[in-house]
């Protein structure tokens, strides 16, 4: 049945790559909103390109990606019969599958056009923790108990409006990870710390939400005591200039110039020992000013940008994720191995 008065929103789908169309990168285009008529119809003239068209009416919503300029008929948006409840649940279980009540929980999630949100809470008697009233995208959650058990799990952002399954986190005995940082002068490791990232996706240059565990580096050694079994991307934060020795990212089996492959470790039950190669890194530093005056608290974003056949001269930074201007850019989430951010100090200076 036609729906009159539905709110229709049309916006650029920055993740859509349509090789059959000649598309200009029009960052100035703003999302446009209009209403359906008595026949449920709407019309809007658009330049050729990829778009996301969404509709909402009385709490019911749907969305569709389209290619304006390609041969196609009218856009048909079908609203569900009932409004979505927008309830996202995390369920914490033990190794036997029984719910764990009273587990502490940390959750980070991308919210379309609203950045990244963080939540903290405690599970109920049924082992559940719920986020209500917000349509979440990609989600990463970790849980821990008073007796030292811990675990984490992640979900990618959904592609459609179907109900999402609860995210299940299984808590087990902590495994731990330890080792040495080798191959670099000890002075470059002063005040350094190593981070082990649980991520929604472990591919550089893709949007990746994650939660880090941190271990201080002392006398060239590191130790994570409360790390649960799982797969982690490691990053090194060393103010004196050391970095982890990494390989270039490979695409189609070939290494990409000026790129980085995340250093990933698998931590089995019982823990692991792994020595990590480090080396001296480069330093980028500078000053941010406005009309000659230093700007405190300005965000500086840096990307190790590979040169590929898609972008032979590297990437143009638009203040968002740069890999194909990924469609999850609104989450403001970057892979920690390929993207860095820092804020200027009181004198407007930054150093990476």
PDB file of C-alpha atoms in Angstrom, residues 206-319:
ATOM      1  CA  UNK A 206      39.080  -0.315   6.525  1.00  0.00           C
ATOM      2  CA  UNK A 207      36.838   1.148   9.191  1.00  0.00           C
ATOM      3  CA  UNK A 208      37.640  -0.806  12.348  1.00  0.00           C
ATOM      4  CA  UNK A 209      36.098  -0.324  15.766  1.00  0.00           C
ATOM      5  CA  UNK A 210      38.066  -1.764  18.614  1.00  0.00           C
ATOM      6  CA  UNK A 211      38.976  -1.944  22.282  1.00  0.00           C
ATOM      7  CA  UNK A 212      42.628  -2.018  23.393  1.00  0.00           C
ATOM      8  CA  UNK A 213      44.409  -3.717  26.271  1.00  0.00           C
ATOM      9  CA  UNK A 214      47.561  -1.852  27.335  1.00  0.00           C
ATOM     10  CA  UNK A 215      50.906  -3.085  28.677  1.00  0.00           C
ATOM     11  CA  UNK A 216      53.786  -0.862  29.753  1.00  0.00           C
ATOM     12  CA  UNK A 217      57.217  -1.588  28.266  1.00  0.00           C
ATOM     13  CA  UNK A 218      59.932  -1.868  30.939  1.00  0.00           C
ATOM     14  CA  UNK A 219      63.545  -2.884  30.283  1.00  0.00           C
ATOM     15  CA  UNK A 220      62.543  -3.901  26.791  1.00  0.00           C
ATOM     16  CA  UNK A 221      59.858  -6.333  27.991  1.00  0.00           C
ATOM     17  CA  UNK A 222      56.057  -6.297  27.989  1.00  0.00           C
ATOM     18  CA  UNK A 223      53.381  -8.375  29.676  1.00  0.00           C
ATOM     19  CA  UNK A 224      49.588  -8.548  29.284  1.00  0.00           C
ATOM     20  CA  UNK A 225      48.201 -10.395  32.313  1.00  0.00           C
ATOM     21  CA  UNK A 226      44.449 -10.191  31.759  1.00  0.00           C
ATOM     22  CA  UNK A 227      44.288 -10.825  28.006  1.00  0.00           C
ATOM     23  CA  UNK A 228      41.668 -13.455  27.092  1.00  0.00           C
ATOM     24  CA  UNK A 229      42.330 -15.946  24.281  1.00  0.00           C
ATOM     25  CA  UNK A 230      41.773 -14.463  20.840  1.00  0.00           C
ATOM     26  CA  UNK A 231      43.261 -12.638  17.870  1.00  0.00           C
ATOM     27  CA  UNK A 232      44.785  -9.186  18.401  1.00  0.00           C
ATOM     28  CA  UNK A 233      46.429  -6.441  16.357  1.00  0.00           C
ATOM     29  CA  UNK A 234      49.442  -5.009  18.193  1.00  0.00           C
ATOM     30  CA  UNK A 235      50.523  -1.365  18.080  1.00  0.00           C
ATOM     31  CA  UNK A 236      53.402   0.375  19.836  1.00  0.00           C
ATOM     32  CA  UNK A 237      53.099   3.857  21.306  1.00  0.00           C
ATOM     33  CA  UNK A 238      56.659   5.063  21.939  1.00  0.00           C
ATOM     34  CA  UNK A 239      57.153   8.823  22.479  1.00  0.00           C
ATOM     35  CA  UNK A 240      60.881   8.516  21.811  1.00  0.00           C
ATOM     36  CA  UNK A 241      60.326   7.198  18.305  1.00  0.00           C
ATOM     37  CA  UNK A 242      60.360   3.380  18.196  1.00  0.00           C
ATOM     38  CA  UNK A 243      57.822   1.475  16.116  1.00  0.00           C
ATOM     39  CA  UNK A 244      57.037  -2.147  15.421  1.00  0.00           C
ATOM     40  CA  UNK A 245      58.752  -3.643  12.378  1.00  0.00           C
ATOM     41  CA  UNK A 246      55.918  -4.547  10.013  1.00  0.00           C
ATOM     42  CA  UNK A 247      55.454  -5.812   6.473  1.00  0.00           C
ATOM     43  CA  UNK A 248      53.610  -3.934   3.690  1.00  0.00           C
ATOM     44  CA  UNK A 249      49.982  -4.732   3.091  1.00  0.00           C
ATOM     45  CA  UNK A 250      49.395  -7.117   0.176  1.00  0.00           C
ATOM     46  CA  UNK A 251      46.596  -6.736  -2.326  1.00  0.00           C
ATOM     47  CA  UNK A 252      46.117  -9.451  -4.905  1.00  0.00           C
ATOM     48  CA  UNK A 253      49.263 -11.109  -3.597  1.00  0.00           C
ATOM     49  CA  UNK A 254      51.425  -8.069  -4.337  1.00  0.00           C
ATOM     50  CA  UNK A 255      52.852  -5.699  -1.697  1.00  0.00           C
ATOM     51  CA  UNK A 256      51.563  -2.129  -1.829  1.00  0.00           C
ATOM     52  CA  UNK A 257      54.142   0.618  -1.605  1.00  0.00           C
ATOM     53  CA  UNK A 258      53.855   2.892   1.409  1.00  0.00           C
ATOM     54  CA  UNK A 259      51.458   0.622   3.296  1.00  0.00           C
ATOM     55  CA  UNK A 260      51.435  -1.420   6.480  1.00  0.00           C
ATOM     56  CA  UNK A 261      50.142  -4.880   7.374  1.00  0.00           C
ATOM     57  CA  UNK A 262      48.925  -5.107  10.983  1.00  0.00           C
ATOM     58  CA  UNK A 263      51.004  -7.248  13.307  1.00  0.00           C
ATOM     59  CA  UNK A 264      48.480  -9.859  14.438  1.00  0.00           C
ATOM     60  CA  UNK A 265      49.045 -12.373  17.216  1.00  0.00           C
ATOM     61  CA  UNK A 266      46.920 -15.330  18.229  1.00  0.00           C
ATOM     62  CA  UNK A 267      46.720 -15.845  21.973  1.00  0.00           C
ATOM     63  CA  UNK A 268      45.731 -19.442  22.825  1.00  0.00           C
ATOM     64  CA  UNK A 269      44.291 -20.652  26.128  1.00  0.00           C
ATOM     65  CA  UNK A 270      47.137 -20.692  28.625  1.00  0.00           C
ATOM     66  CA  UNK A 271      48.829 -17.663  27.092  1.00  0.00           C
ATOM     67  CA  UNK A 272      51.760 -17.086  24.737  1.00  0.00           C
ATOM     68  CA  UNK A 273      55.270 -15.657  24.655  1.00  0.00           C
ATOM     69  CA  UNK A 274      56.300 -13.697  21.594  1.00  0.00           C
ATOM     70  CA  UNK A 275      59.296 -11.452  20.963  1.00  0.00           C
ATOM     71  CA  UNK A 276      58.524  -8.502  18.697  1.00  0.00           C
ATOM     72  CA  UNK A 277      60.910  -6.795  16.286  1.00  0.00           C
ATOM     73  CA  UNK A 278      61.039  -3.017  16.654  1.00  0.00           C
ATOM     74  CA  UNK A 279      62.890  -0.287  14.790  1.00  0.00           C
ATOM     75  CA  UNK A 280      63.350   3.476  14.775  1.00  0.00           C
ATOM     76  CA  UNK A 281      60.352   5.251  13.282  1.00  0.00           C
ATOM     77  CA  UNK A 282      59.861   8.617  11.612  1.00  0.00           C
ATOM     78  CA  UNK A 283      58.515  11.689  13.384  1.00  0.00           C
ATOM     79  CA  UNK A 284      55.894  14.115  12.104  1.00  0.00           C
ATOM     80  CA  UNK A 285      55.461  17.296  14.112  1.00  0.00           C
ATOM     81  CA  UNK A 286      54.149  20.760  13.505  1.00  0.00           C
ATOM     82  CA  UNK A 287      51.985  23.681  14.519  1.00  0.00           C
ATOM     83  CA  UNK A 288      48.294  24.420  13.962  1.00  0.00           C
ATOM     84  CA  UNK A 289      47.307  28.095  13.863  1.00  0.00           C
ATOM     85  CA  UNK A 290      44.268  30.220  13.135  1.00  0.00           C
ATOM     86  CA  UNK A 291      44.974  33.759  11.942  1.00  0.00           C
ATOM     87  CA  UNK A 292      48.497  33.404  13.319  1.00  0.00           C
ATOM     88  CA  UNK A 293      47.456  32.234  16.793  1.00  0.00           C
ATOM     89  CA  UNK A 294      48.098  28.672  18.027  1.00  0.00           C
ATOM     90  CA  UNK A 295      45.063  26.376  18.253  1.00  0.00           C
ATOM     91  CA  UNK A 296      44.801  24.090  21.267  1.00  0.00           C
ATOM     92  CA  UNK A 297      42.913  20.824  20.961  1.00  0.00           C
ATOM     93  CA  UNK A 298      42.937  20.612  17.162  1.00  0.00           C
ATOM     94  CA  UNK A 299      42.716  17.058  15.841  1.00  0.00           C
ATOM     95  CA  UNK A 300      45.499  16.021  13.480  1.00  0.00           C
ATOM     96  CA  UNK A 301      44.901  12.810  11.531  1.00  0.00           C
ATOM     97  CA  UNK A 302      47.643  10.937   9.697  1.00  0.00           C
ATOM     98  CA  UNK A 303      47.310   7.985   7.336  1.00  0.00           C
ATOM     99  CA  UNK A 304      50.083   5.838   5.906  1.00  0.00           C
ATOM    100  CA  UNK A 305      48.540   6.040   2.432  1.00  0.00           C
ATOM    101  CA  UNK A 306      49.388   3.336  -0.097  1.00  0.00           C
ATOM    102  CA  UNK A 307      49.778   4.171  -3.770  1.00  0.00           C
ATOM    103  CA  UNK A 308      47.673   1.876  -5.887  1.00  0.00           C
ATOM    104  CA  UNK A 309      46.242   1.683  -9.381  1.00  0.00           C
ATOM    105  CA  UNK A 310      43.087   3.280  -7.975  1.00  0.00           C
ATOM    106  CA  UNK A 311      44.994   6.253  -6.559  1.00  0.00           C
ATOM    107  CA  UNK A 312      48.451   6.318  -8.222  1.00  0.00           C
ATOM    108  CA  UNK A 313      49.452   9.522  -6.438  1.00  0.00           C
ATOM    109  CA  UNK A 314      48.258   8.395  -3.042  1.00  0.00           C
ATOM    110  CA  UNK A 315      45.106   9.466  -1.277  1.00  0.00           C
ATOM    111  CA  UNK A 316      43.461  12.815  -0.810  1.00  0.00           C
ATOM    112  CA  UNK A 317      42.450  13.242   2.824  1.00  0.00           C
ATOM    113  CA  UNK A 318      38.969  14.642   3.329  1.00  0.00           C
ATOM    114  CA  UNK A 319      39.059  14.324   7.108  1.00  0.00           C
TER     115      UNK A 319
END
